[in-house]
Amino acid sequence: MGPIMPPSKKAQSPSSGASASQGMSPSYRQGDAATAASEAEAADLSLSLSASFSKAEDEELTSLSWLHESTDLLNSFSHSGLRSVSPLQDPDGQHARSPSSSSPSPDDPLLGDAHSAYDLAAGANRKPPYSFSCLIFMAIEDAPNKRLPVKDIYGWILEHFPYFASAPTGWKNSVRHNLSLNKCFKKVDKDRSQSIGKGSLWSIDPEYRHNLIQALKKTPYHPYSPGLATPSTSPPTLTQTFHHSPPLWSGNPLFRKNGGVLLQVPRGVIQNGARVRSQALFPVIRPLPVSPVGSRTSAIRSSLGDYLSRGQDSPSRYSPPLCSEDLQDDHTYSTAKSPSRLCSSGVGSPSSPLDDDDDDDIIAVEIQSDVKPEPREIPLDSHITAAAATYISQQALRGQRRSLGPGAGTPAGSSLPWTKNRARGISDTLPLKKRRAAAVEKPPESDDEEMKEAAGSLLHLAGVRACLNNITNRTAKGQKEQKEALRN
DNA sequence: TTCCTCGTAAACAAAG
DNA sequence: ACTTTGTTTACGAGGA
């Protein structure tokens, strides 16, 4: 799957890909300046986070859940007023777009026609860049009980991607084809008391849920897309991340339902082991499959959340927790199936762990040298989240590469071993479903290392945001003046 | 060039 | 009998 262009090759709508093919280097307008005070504030926050992290160190927590939640909090923080802008809207980076504005604001010249034009041009009637697997995944994840009949999957897709309403009906065949062929999806035995008509309920196989997350991350325009990341052995600088971060695809239901606000991380996240839903804020991709969260997250939330809630109206008010029936630990990405199911592919070699030296170096640098953001190279809010996403993506990809072994680290194009086709290597004589059932399971591996690394990343980002918050408060007036200047 | 993923079409069977 | 659902095979496009 290409990192940039939407995947469709055949019946691509003429306008499809327009947003992708254009310049992908967002431009941002930075705050007036970062100050020593803001840096000190960032340092304080980092210390606070660090203390919380240590305090809860023994808690079980998976990196993704923690990162999701933490980044969620950071996202909340991002609504403090700094601005980002799409390159389509503003290729020169001269204008900004309020992430907290749900619609073009008539009194904001920076959010006027350009904003509307951008949303329309890249709008929802275009073929989404998500693969069918991702679409199905999102649909099922969006269901209250995480299971849906095919018909409702159709409905979800239609509801959120109007493109399919006018598309040839073959897409339904593709959906079914995916459900059958993709190991990530499994049928749930129908409850006799339920009358859903013919067919079965489909759910996400927890064992492969991580694969789907990875697939989402790889999707162009997805905030976690590794395309955002700078594949280097050193952490991407803010500037790098900044300039390599494409905008969210505006057809993303997440994007649309928030009126173009780039809420890149599920609002409904994990709270003390329960999946928390926040329908309005993250109605679609919402809680990317994550696992129970221990007190570490709570500690982080307590520390960071208190900080973040200071002086801003956090949109993230958590709903009463809704326990998922399927809150399992993160499953090792592909590993379980790689050795046994992919024997013919040569991809999964569980006994060949990836050399993590470079990644460890990354974290060392992140923690030690990245706490202080460059005062004049500070990206704006949503793209700070993109920076977070970059780190998260790196962490996640590390897990993936660990699982897949050497040579499997390429973000795209590497073997994605969850398709049922690939399982045929095991035993071509067995029906697919039976092969799947017979597949060997592998216990999830430790996330401690990733957690530590993620901690460094988050601390770094938190520090950045502390600076930004400070900047925001200090330069609100300055920004207004800038807008006035641009208006003229 | 090869391998892989993905989308698509199609055939077929089973279930409702 | 018809529609929907589920499975499977095949093929081509495009990326790595």
Short mmCIF file of C-alpha atoms (C1' of nucleotides) in Angstrom, two decimals:
data_model
loop_
_atom_site.label_atom_id
_atom_site.label_comp_id
_atom_site.label_asym_id
_atom_site.label_seq_id
_atom_site.Cartn_x
_atom_site.Cartn_y
_atom_site.Cartn_z
CA MET A 1 0.00 0.00 0.00
CA GLY A 2 1.39 3.24 -1.00
CA PRO A 3 2.17 5.66 1.70
CA ILE A 4 0.65 8.60 0.00
CA MET A 5 -1.77 7.89 -2.73
CA PRO A 6 -5.14 6.47 -2.03
CA PRO A 7 -5.15 2.83 -2.77
CA SER A 8 -7.73 2.56 -5.42
CA LYS A 9 -6.44 1.78 -8.81
CA LYS A 10 -9.36 0.94 -10.97
CA ALA A 11 -12.57 2.81 -10.52
CA GLN A 12 -10.97 5.69 -8.85
CA SER A 13 -13.02 8.76 -8.85
CA PRO A 14 -11.43 11.46 -10.93
CA SER A 15 -10.82 13.69 -8.02
CA SER A 16 -9.57 10.95 -5.87
CA GLY A 17 -6.13 11.46 -4.66
CA ALA A 18 -6.14 15.13 -5.21
CA SER A 19 -5.46 15.85 -1.66
CA ALA A 20 -2.82 13.26 -1.57
CA SER A 21 -1.00 14.23 -4.65
CA GLN A 22 -0.58 17.75 -3.69
CA GLY A 23 2.03 19.02 -1.42
CA MET A 24 2.19 17.02 1.70
CA SER A 25 4.25 19.33 3.73
CA PRO A 26 2.03 21.21 6.04
CA SER A 27 3.02 24.60 6.89
CA TYR A 28 2.48 26.07 10.20
CA ARG A 29 2.60 29.30 11.80
CA GLN A 30 4.43 29.25 14.97
CA GLY A 31 3.83 31.26 18.01
CA ASP A 32 5.68 34.40 18.57
CA ALA A 33 8.30 32.85 20.71
CA ALA A 34 8.99 30.28 23.29
CA THR A 35 10.21 31.58 26.50
CA ALA A 36 12.45 30.40 29.23
CA ALA A 37 9.48 30.38 31.50
CA SER A 38 7.63 28.00 29.29
CA GLU A 39 10.56 25.70 29.20
CA ALA A 40 10.71 25.69 32.93
CA GLU A 41 7.06 24.90 33.00
CA ALA A 42 7.65 22.07 30.63
CA ALA A 43 10.39 20.78 32.82
CA ASP A 44 8.09 20.86 35.80
CA LEU A 45 5.53 18.88 33.95
CA SER A 46 8.09 16.41 32.83
CA LEU A 47 9.18 15.90 36.39
CA SER A 48 5.65 15.46 37.47
CA LEU A 49 4.98 12.95 34.76
CA SER A 50 8.15 11.16 35.51
CA ALA A 51 7.21 10.84 39.13
CA SER A 52 3.83 9.54 38.25
CA PHE A 53 5.28 7.13 35.84
CA SER A 54 7.68 5.73 38.37
CA LYS A 55 4.99 5.47 40.96
CA ALA A 56 2.86 3.34 38.73
CA GLU A 57 5.65 1.49 37.14
CA ASP A 58 4.54 -1.90 38.29
CA GLU A 59 1.16 -1.59 36.80
CA GLU A 60 0.33 -3.58 33.80
CA LEU A 61 -0.31 -1.45 30.86
CA THR A 62 0.20 -1.76 27.24
CA SER A 63 2.00 0.84 25.34
CA LEU A 64 -0.77 1.54 22.95
CA SER A 65 -3.39 2.13 25.52
CA TRP A 66 -1.18 4.31 27.52
CA LEU A 67 -0.06 6.20 24.52
CA HIS A 68 -3.54 6.59 23.26
CA GLU A 69 -4.71 7.97 26.49
CA SER A 70 -1.74 10.15 27.00
CA THR A 71 -1.93 11.48 23.56
CA ASP A 72 -5.56 11.97 24.09
CA LEU A 73 -4.77 14.23 26.92
CA LEU A 74 -2.24 15.97 24.84
CA ASN A 75 -4.85 16.40 22.23
CA SER A 76 -7.10 17.99 24.72
CA PHE A 77 -4.32 20.28 25.40
CA SER A 78 -3.97 21.01 21.76
CA HIS A 79 -7.25 22.81 21.69
CA SER A 80 -5.79 25.64 23.59
CA GLY A 81 -5.72 27.82 20.56
CA LEU A 82 -2.68 27.16 18.49
CA ARG A 83 -3.40 26.64 14.93
CA SER A 84 -2.56 24.31 12.18
CA VAL A 85 -3.24 24.56 8.55
CA SER A 86 -3.62 22.22 5.72
CA PRO A 87 -1.24 22.60 2.85
CA LEU A 88 -4.17 22.47 0.52
CA GLN A 89 -5.75 25.28 2.20
CA ASP A 90 -2.62 27.13 2.75
CA PRO A 91 0.26 25.80 0.74
CA ASP A 92 2.42 28.68 1.66
CA GLY A 93 1.82 28.30 5.28
CA GLN A 94 0.76 31.85 5.58
CA HIS A 95 -2.56 31.18 7.09
CA ALA A 96 -3.79 29.15 9.90
CA ARG A 97 -6.81 27.16 10.64
CA SER A 98 -8.33 26.76 13.96
CA PRO A 99 -8.51 23.21 15.09
CA SER A 100 -11.21 24.07 17.49
CA SER A 101 -13.44 25.58 14.93
CA SER A 102 -16.05 23.20 13.68
CA SER A 103 -17.05 25.25 10.74
CA PRO A 104 -15.73 28.14 8.82
CA SER A 105 -16.06 31.13 10.88
CA PRO A 106 -17.37 34.13 9.07
CA ASP A 107 -15.58 36.43 11.38
CA ASP A 108 -12.33 34.67 10.96
CA PRO A 109 -10.79 35.46 7.61
CA LEU A 110 -8.41 32.62 8.06
CA LEU A 111 -11.22 30.11 8.16
CA GLY A 112 -13.38 31.32 5.43
CA ASP A 113 -13.70 30.13 1.89
CA ALA A 114 -10.42 28.35 1.85
CA HIS A 115 -11.55 26.19 4.66
CA SER A 116 -14.77 25.29 2.96
CA ALA A 117 -13.10 24.72 -0.33
CA TYR A 118 -10.66 22.40 1.26
CA ASP A 119 -13.28 20.38 2.98
CA LEU A 120 -15.35 20.12 -0.12
CA ALA A 121 -12.50 19.34 -2.39
CA ALA A 122 -11.20 16.58 -0.22
CA GLY A 123 -14.58 15.71 1.08
CA ALA A 124 -16.43 12.66 2.04
CA ASN A 125 -17.68 11.64 -1.35
CA ARG A 126 -14.32 10.51 -2.38
CA LYS A 127 -13.17 7.04 -2.04
CA PRO A 128 -11.72 6.69 1.39
CA PRO A 129 -8.10 5.75 1.65
CA TYR A 130 -8.92 3.06 4.10
CA SER A 131 -8.76 -0.47 2.99
CA PHE A 132 -11.82 -2.58 3.40
CA SER A 133 -10.20 -4.25 6.30
CA CYS A 134 -9.87 -0.94 8.03
CA LEU A 135 -13.39 0.01 7.20
CA ILE A 136 -14.73 -3.20 8.59
CA PHE A 137 -12.56 -2.84 11.59
CA MET A 138 -13.83 0.62 12.26
CA ALA A 139 -17.38 -0.47 11.75
CA ILE A 140 -17.12 -3.32 14.16
CA GLU A 141 -15.22 -1.29 16.68
CA ASP A 142 -17.92 1.28 16.47
CA ALA A 143 -20.55 -1.20 17.42
CA PRO A 144 -21.58 -1.20 21.06
CA ASN A 145 -20.81 -4.84 21.52
CA LYS A 146 -18.04 -4.95 18.97
CA ARG A 147 -19.83 -7.23 16.65
CA LEU A 148 -21.93 -6.60 13.63
CA PRO A 149 -23.77 -8.50 10.97
CA VAL A 150 -22.67 -7.93 7.46
CA LYS A 151 -25.66 -5.81 6.75
CA ASP A 152 -24.77 -3.43 9.51
CA ILE A 153 -21.23 -3.28 8.33
CA TYR A 154 -22.57 -2.19 5.02
CA GLY A 155 -24.67 0.34 6.77
CA TRP A 156 -21.85 1.71 8.78
CA ILE A 157 -19.69 2.11 5.76
CA LEU A 158 -22.46 3.76 3.86
CA GLU A 159 -23.19 6.06 6.70
CA HIS A 160 -19.67 7.18 7.16
CA PHE A 161 -18.43 6.98 3.62
CA PRO A 162 -21.11 8.23 1.30
CA TYR A 163 -18.84 7.42 -1.55
CA PHE A 164 -20.09 3.89 -1.42
CA ALA A 165 -23.68 4.92 -1.80
CA SER A 166 -23.06 5.71 -5.40
CA ALA A 167 -20.30 3.24 -5.97
CA PRO A 168 -20.92 0.02 -7.81
CA THR A 169 -22.24 -2.64 -5.52
CA GLY A 170 -19.15 -4.69 -5.88
CA TRP A 171 -17.84 -3.14 -2.73
CA LYS A 172 -20.20 -5.25 -0.73
CA ASN A 173 -18.71 -8.26 -2.30
CA SER A 174 -15.35 -6.92 -1.29
CA VAL A 175 -16.54 -6.51 2.24
CA ARG A 176 -17.70 -10.05 2.41
CA HIS A 177 -14.61 -11.18 0.70
CA ASN A 178 -12.57 -9.42 3.33
CA LEU A 179 -14.57 -10.83 6.15
CA SER A 180 -14.09 -14.29 4.88
CA LEU A 181 -10.53 -13.98 3.85
CA ASN A 182 -9.11 -11.81 6.55
CA LYS A 183 -8.12 -13.61 9.67
CA CYS A 184 -8.68 -10.49 11.67
CA PHE A 185 -12.38 -11.02 11.41
CA LYS A 186 -14.19 -13.88 12.87
CA LYS A 187 -17.73 -14.92 12.99
CA VAL A 188 -19.49 -15.01 16.26
CA ASP A 189 -21.92 -17.72 16.89
CA LYS A 190 -25.28 -16.20 16.70
CA ASP A 191 -27.20 -16.00 19.88
CA ARG A 192 -30.34 -17.93 19.38
CA SER A 193 -32.27 -15.28 21.18
CA GLN A 194 -31.15 -12.77 18.66
CA SER A 195 -32.94 -12.41 15.44
CA ILE A 196 -30.65 -10.60 13.13
CA GLY A 197 -31.77 -12.37 10.08
CA LYS A 198 -29.48 -14.53 8.12
CA GLY A 199 -25.82 -14.54 8.53
CA SER A 200 -23.61 -14.23 11.51
CA LEU A 201 -22.21 -11.52 13.60
CA TRP A 202 -18.68 -10.53 12.81
CA SER A 203 -16.18 -9.45 15.32
CA ILE A 204 -12.55 -8.60 15.52
CA ASP A 205 -10.32 -11.43 16.43
CA PRO A 206 -8.46 -10.04 19.43
CA GLU A 207 -5.44 -11.88 18.31
CA TYR A 208 -5.31 -9.85 15.18
CA ARG A 209 -6.67 -6.62 16.42
CA HIS A 210 -3.25 -5.19 16.56
CA ASN A 211 -2.80 -5.95 12.91
CA LEU A 212 -5.77 -3.84 12.10
CA ILE A 213 -4.43 -1.05 14.18
CA GLN A 214 -1.27 -1.26 12.22
CA ALA A 215 -3.23 -1.21 9.03
CA LEU A 216 -4.98 1.90 10.16
CA LYS A 217 -1.73 3.45 11.06
CA LYS A 218 -0.43 2.75 7.64
CA THR A 219 -3.36 4.35 6.02
CA PRO A 220 -2.47 7.55 4.29
CA TYR A 221 -3.73 10.53 6.21
CA HIS A 222 -4.15 8.53 9.29
CA PRO A 223 -2.47 10.44 12.06
CA TYR A 224 -0.41 7.43 12.95
CA SER A 225 0.68 6.78 9.48
CA PRO A 226 4.34 5.88 9.49
CA GLY A 227 4.58 8.12 6.54
CA LEU A 228 4.51 10.82 9.07
CA ALA A 229 7.50 9.52 10.77
CA THR A 230 11.00 10.23 9.88
CA PRO A 231 12.60 6.85 9.55
CA SER A 232 15.83 7.63 11.13
CA THR A 233 17.77 6.50 14.05
CA SER A 234 17.24 9.75 15.77
CA PRO A 235 13.97 11.17 16.85
CA PRO A 236 12.39 13.39 14.33
CA THR A 237 12.79 16.92 15.20
CA LEU A 238 9.69 18.86 15.61
CA THR A 239 10.40 20.55 12.40
CA GLN A 240 10.88 17.30 10.62
CA THR A 241 7.74 15.82 11.92
CA PHE A 242 6.06 18.97 11.13
CA HIS A 243 6.99 19.08 7.55
CA HIS A 244 6.35 15.44 6.91
CA SER A 245 2.94 15.35 8.36
CA PRO A 246 0.17 15.19 5.87
CA PRO A 247 -3.21 16.31 6.99
CA LEU A 248 -5.84 13.94 8.03
CA TRP A 249 -7.83 12.90 5.10
CA SER A 250 -10.85 15.05 5.45
CA GLY A 251 -13.13 12.27 4.36
CA ASN A 252 -12.20 10.56 7.53
CA PRO A 253 -15.39 10.36 9.50
CA LEU A 254 -13.43 11.39 12.46
CA PHE A 255 -12.45 14.46 10.60
CA ARG A 256 -15.83 15.16 9.19
CA LYS A 257 -17.77 14.63 12.33
CA ASN A 258 -15.63 17.08 14.05
CA GLY A 259 -16.09 19.63 11.38
CA GLY A 260 -12.57 19.42 10.23
CA VAL A 261 -11.08 19.45 13.63
CA LEU A 262 -8.16 17.18 13.74
CA LEU A 263 -8.90 14.97 16.63
CA GLN A 264 -6.35 12.42 15.93
CA VAL A 265 -6.57 10.25 18.93
CA PRO A 266 -9.62 8.54 20.24
CA ARG A 267 -11.42 10.52 22.79
CA GLY A 268 -12.86 7.47 24.31
CA VAL A 269 -9.92 5.76 25.73
CA ILE A 270 -9.18 3.52 28.55
CA GLN A 271 -9.82 4.23 32.09
CA ASN A 272 -8.93 1.71 34.70
CA GLY A 273 -9.43 -1.23 32.53
CA ALA A 274 -12.63 -0.11 30.96
CA ARG A 275 -13.14 1.13 27.53
CA VAL A 276 -14.51 4.56 27.73
CA ARG A 277 -16.67 5.81 25.01
CA SER A 278 -17.07 9.28 23.90
CA GLN A 279 -19.43 9.05 21.07
CA ALA A 280 -19.45 12.60 19.96
CA LEU A 281 -15.80 13.17 19.93
CA PHE A 282 -14.55 10.00 18.45
CA PRO A 283 -17.46 8.28 16.86
CA VAL A 284 -15.71 6.14 14.42
CA ILE A 285 -12.24 4.95 14.89
CA ARG A 286 -12.68 5.67 18.49
CA PRO A 287 -10.89 3.47 20.84
CA LEU A 288 -8.38 1.76 18.82
CA PRO A 289 -8.16 -1.58 20.38
CA VAL A 290 -6.33 -1.21 23.50
CA SER A 291 -6.10 -3.00 26.69
CA PRO A 292 -6.78 -2.41 30.29
CA VAL A 293 -5.01 0.41 31.85
CA GLY A 294 -3.59 0.36 35.25
CA SER A 295 -2.78 3.06 37.62
CA ARG A 296 0.05 4.23 35.53
CA THR A 297 -2.32 5.77 33.15
CA SER A 298 -4.32 7.14 35.97
CA ALA A 299 -1.25 8.64 37.39
CA ILE A 300 -0.35 10.14 34.10
CA ARG A 301 -3.85 11.33 33.70
CA SER A 302 -3.83 12.78 37.12
CA SER A 303 -0.63 14.56 36.60
CA LEU A 304 -0.95 15.54 33.03
CA GLY A 305 -4.67 15.94 33.11
CA ASP A 306 -4.53 18.36 35.96
CA TYR A 307 -2.02 20.28 34.11
CA LEU A 308 -3.90 20.17 30.90
CA SER A 309 -7.14 21.14 32.45
CA ARG A 310 -5.63 24.26 33.73
CA GLY A 311 -6.89 27.23 31.87
CA GLN A 312 -8.55 25.41 29.08
CA ASP A 313 -11.81 23.92 28.32
CA SER A 314 -11.08 20.33 27.84
CA PRO A 315 -13.49 18.79 25.38
CA SER A 316 -12.69 15.41 26.70
CA ARG A 317 -15.14 14.73 29.44
CA TYR A 318 -15.21 11.07 29.89
CA SER A 319 -18.39 9.22 29.80
CA PRO A 320 -19.10 6.54 32.32
CA PRO A 321 -16.94 3.65 31.48
CA LEU A 322 -18.37 1.00 29.37
CA CYS A 323 -16.65 -2.25 29.80
CA SER A 324 -15.92 -4.09 26.71
CA GLU A 325 -16.33 -7.76 26.80
CA ASP A 326 -13.20 -8.05 24.93
CA LEU A 327 -10.61 -6.21 26.77
CA GLN A 328 -7.63 -8.28 26.30
CA ASP A 329 -4.08 -7.37 26.39
CA ASP A 330 -2.53 -6.22 23.23
CA HIS A 331 -1.67 -9.05 21.05
CA THR A 332 1.64 -9.39 19.52
CA TYR A 333 1.46 -8.10 16.06
CA SER A 334 1.33 -10.99 13.71
CA THR A 335 3.61 -13.03 15.78
CA ALA A 336 1.19 -15.60 16.77
CA LYS A 337 0.52 -16.46 13.24
CA SER A 338 3.75 -15.57 11.68
CA PRO A 339 5.76 -18.60 12.50
CA SER A 340 3.10 -21.12 12.12
CA ARG A 341 0.88 -19.63 9.55
CA LEU A 342 3.40 -17.96 7.44
CA CYS A 343 5.82 -20.69 7.12
CA SER A 344 5.91 -20.21 3.44
CA SER A 345 6.31 -16.51 3.48
CA GLY A 346 9.48 -16.39 5.45
CA VAL A 347 8.25 -13.29 7.12
CA GLY A 348 7.57 -14.39 10.58
CA SER A 349 10.58 -15.54 12.40
CA PRO A 350 9.87 -15.30 16.06
CA SER A 351 13.31 -16.33 17.01
CA SER A 352 14.93 -13.52 15.21
CA PRO A 353 14.30 -10.50 17.29
CA LEU A 354 14.93 -7.22 15.83
CA ASP A 355 17.95 -5.33 16.78
CA ASP A 356 16.57 -2.64 18.95
CA ASP A 357 19.73 -0.75 19.45
CA ASP A 358 18.77 2.02 17.20
CA ASP A 359 15.43 2.38 18.81
CA ASP A 360 16.91 2.50 22.22
CA ASP A 361 19.12 5.22 21.04
CA ILE A 362 16.12 7.00 19.84
CA ILE A 363 14.59 7.02 23.22
CA ALA A 364 17.73 8.06 24.90
CA VAL A 365 17.85 11.05 22.69
CA GLU A 366 14.22 11.74 23.15
CA ILE A 367 14.48 11.83 26.85
CA GLN A 368 17.71 13.56 27.20
CA SER A 369 17.79 16.05 24.48
CA ASP A 370 14.31 16.58 23.28
CA VAL A 371 12.78 17.91 26.38
CA LYS A 372 13.60 21.33 25.28
CA PRO A 373 11.91 22.24 22.10
CA GLU A 374 13.51 24.64 19.83
CA PRO A 375 11.90 27.89 20.69
CA ARG A 376 11.42 28.86 17.10
CA GLU A 377 10.62 25.53 15.61
CA ILE A 378 7.49 24.67 17.42
CA PRO A 379 4.78 23.10 15.34
CA LEU A 380 1.25 23.93 16.01
CA ASP A 381 -1.17 21.92 17.97
CA SER A 382 -2.45 19.19 15.77
CA HIS A 383 0.91 18.59 14.36
CA ILE A 384 2.40 18.29 17.70
CA THR A 385 -0.01 15.50 18.01
CA ALA A 386 1.38 14.36 14.74
CA ALA A 387 4.71 14.33 16.41
CA ALA A 388 3.22 12.23 19.12
CA ALA A 389 1.78 10.04 16.47
CA THR A 390 5.16 9.71 14.95
CA TYR A 391 6.56 8.43 18.15
CA ILE A 392 3.61 6.22 18.77
CA SER A 393 3.91 4.89 15.32
CA GLN A 394 7.52 4.13 15.89
CA GLN A 395 6.73 2.31 19.04
CA ALA A 396 4.03 0.33 17.41
CA LEU A 397 6.15 -0.46 14.44
CA ARG A 398 8.87 -1.62 16.69
CA GLY A 399 6.51 -4.07 18.15
CA GLN A 400 5.53 -5.14 14.74
CA ARG A 401 9.05 -5.53 13.56
CA ARG A 402 9.93 -7.46 16.62
CA SER A 403 7.19 -9.80 15.83
CA LEU A 404 7.85 -10.11 12.20
CA GLY A 405 11.53 -10.35 12.44
CA PRO A 406 14.22 -8.85 10.25
CA GLY A 407 13.13 -7.51 6.99
CA ALA A 408 9.64 -6.95 8.14
CA GLY A 409 10.13 -3.44 9.27
CA THR A 410 9.15 -1.68 6.16
CA PRO A 411 6.06 0.31 6.88
CA ALA A 412 4.28 -0.77 3.79
CA GLY A 413 4.70 -3.53 1.41
CA SER A 414 6.00 -5.91 3.96
CA SER A 415 4.07 -9.02 4.38
CA LEU A 416 0.93 -8.44 6.24
CA PRO A 417 0.39 -11.86 7.54
CA TRP A 418 -3.13 -11.73 8.73
CA THR A 419 -4.84 -12.47 5.54
CA LYS A 420 -6.29 -15.87 5.51
CA ASN A 421 -4.67 -16.50 2.21
CA ARG A 422 -1.35 -16.45 3.91
CA ALA A 423 -2.51 -19.04 6.31
CA ARG A 424 -2.66 -21.53 3.59
CA GLY A 425 0.95 -22.22 4.09
CA ILE A 426 0.10 -24.25 7.12
CA SER A 427 -2.10 -26.80 5.73
CA ASP A 428 -3.67 -26.37 2.41
CA THR A 429 -5.88 -29.28 3.05
CA LEU A 430 -7.85 -27.66 5.83
CA PRO A 431 -10.65 -25.22 5.31
CA LEU A 432 -9.61 -21.72 6.11
CA LYS A 433 -11.65 -21.39 9.19
CA LYS A 434 -10.38 -24.64 10.56
CA ARG A 435 -6.88 -23.63 9.76
CA ARG A 436 -7.44 -20.48 11.65
CA ALA A 437 -8.83 -22.34 14.59
CA ALA A 438 -5.90 -24.66 14.53
CA ALA A 439 -3.39 -21.90 14.45
CA VAL A 440 -0.97 -21.68 17.26
CA GLU A 441 -1.36 -18.89 19.69
CA LYS A 442 1.47 -17.00 21.16
CA PRO A 443 1.29 -15.05 24.39
CA PRO A 444 1.75 -11.35 24.09
CA GLU A 445 5.21 -10.15 24.69
CA SER A 446 6.28 -7.62 27.19
CA ASP A 447 5.69 -4.00 26.52
CA ASP A 448 7.98 -2.74 29.20
CA GLU A 449 10.62 -1.56 26.83
CA GLU A 450 8.14 0.19 24.66
CA MET A 451 6.56 1.70 27.69
CA LYS A 452 9.78 3.22 28.79
CA GLU A 453 10.42 4.57 25.37
CA ALA A 454 6.94 5.87 25.09
CA ALA A 455 7.39 7.57 28.41
CA GLY A 456 10.30 9.46 27.03
CA SER A 457 8.35 10.46 24.02
CA LEU A 458 5.43 11.60 26.02
CA LEU A 459 7.54 13.52 28.42
CA HIS A 460 9.10 15.21 25.54
CA LEU A 461 5.80 16.01 24.00
CA ALA A 462 4.33 17.12 27.23
CA GLY A 463 7.16 19.49 27.60
CA VAL A 464 6.57 20.80 24.19
CA ARG A 465 2.98 21.31 24.92
CA ALA A 466 3.72 23.02 28.12
CA CYS A 467 5.74 25.43 26.15
CA LEU A 468 3.01 25.79 23.65
CA ASN A 469 0.42 26.42 26.24
CA ASN A 470 2.55 29.08 27.64
CA ILE A 471 3.04 30.50 24.25
CA THR A 472 -0.61 30.36 23.59
CA ASN A 473 -1.47 32.29 26.65
CA ARG A 474 1.21 34.77 26.08
CA THR A 475 0.69 35.31 22.44
CA ALA A 476 -3.03 35.24 22.08
CA LYS A 477 -2.87 38.87 21.53
CA GLY A 478 -0.01 38.46 19.16
CA GLN A 479 -1.92 35.99 17.10
CA LYS A 480 -4.79 38.31 16.84
CA GLU A 481 -2.48 40.93 15.62
CA GLN A 482 -1.03 38.52 13.13
CA LYS A 483 -4.45 37.78 11.78
CA GLU A 484 -5.08 41.42 11.44
CA ALA A 485 -1.86 41.77 9.56
CA LEU A 486 -2.72 38.89 7.26
CA ARG A 487 -6.10 40.32 6.68
CA ASN A 488 -4.45 43.39 5.44
"C1'" DT B 1 11.81 -9.06 -11.64
"C1'" DT B 2 9.59 -10.91 -7.92
"C1'" DC B 3 6.65 -10.88 -4.19
"C1'" DC B 4 3.07 -8.97 -1.75
"C1'" DT B 5 -1.26 -6.42 -0.70
"C1'" DC B 6 -5.40 -4.91 -2.18
"C1'" DG B 7 -9.50 -4.45 -4.87
"C1'" DT B 8 -12.55 -6.53 -7.86
"C1'" DA B 9 -15.21 -9.95 -10.27
"C1'" DA B 10 -17.24 -14.13 -10.38
"C1'" DA B 11 -18.93 -18.70 -9.22
"C1'" DC B 12 -21.01 -21.38 -6.01
"C1'" DA B 13 -23.34 -23.07 -1.85
"C1'" DA B 14 -25.97 -22.38 2.18
"C1'" DA B 15 -29.25 -20.04 4.82
"C1'" DG B 16 -33.28 -17.25 5.56
"C1'" DA C 1 -37.88 -18.79 -6.04
"C1'" DC C 2 -35.47 -15.15 -4.53
"C1'" DT C 3 -32.23 -12.62 -1.75
"C1'" DT C 4 -28.58 -12.41 1.34
"C1'" DT C 5 -24.59 -14.24 3.27
"C1'" DG C 6 -20.31 -16.69 3.19
"C1'" DT C 7 -16.46 -18.96 0.80
"C1'" DT C 8 -13.30 -19.49 -2.64
"C1'" DT C 9 -10.67 -18.67 -6.80
"C1'" DA C 10 -8.71 -15.77 -10.09
"C1'" DC C 11 -6.81 -11.72 -11.91
"C1'" DG C 12 -4.73 -7.18 -12.39
"C1'" DA C 13 -2.74 -2.90 -10.48
"C1'" DG C 14 0.58 -0.98 -7.89
"C1'" DG C 15 4.20 -0.70 -4.33
"C1'" DA C 16 8.50 -2.29 -2.18
#
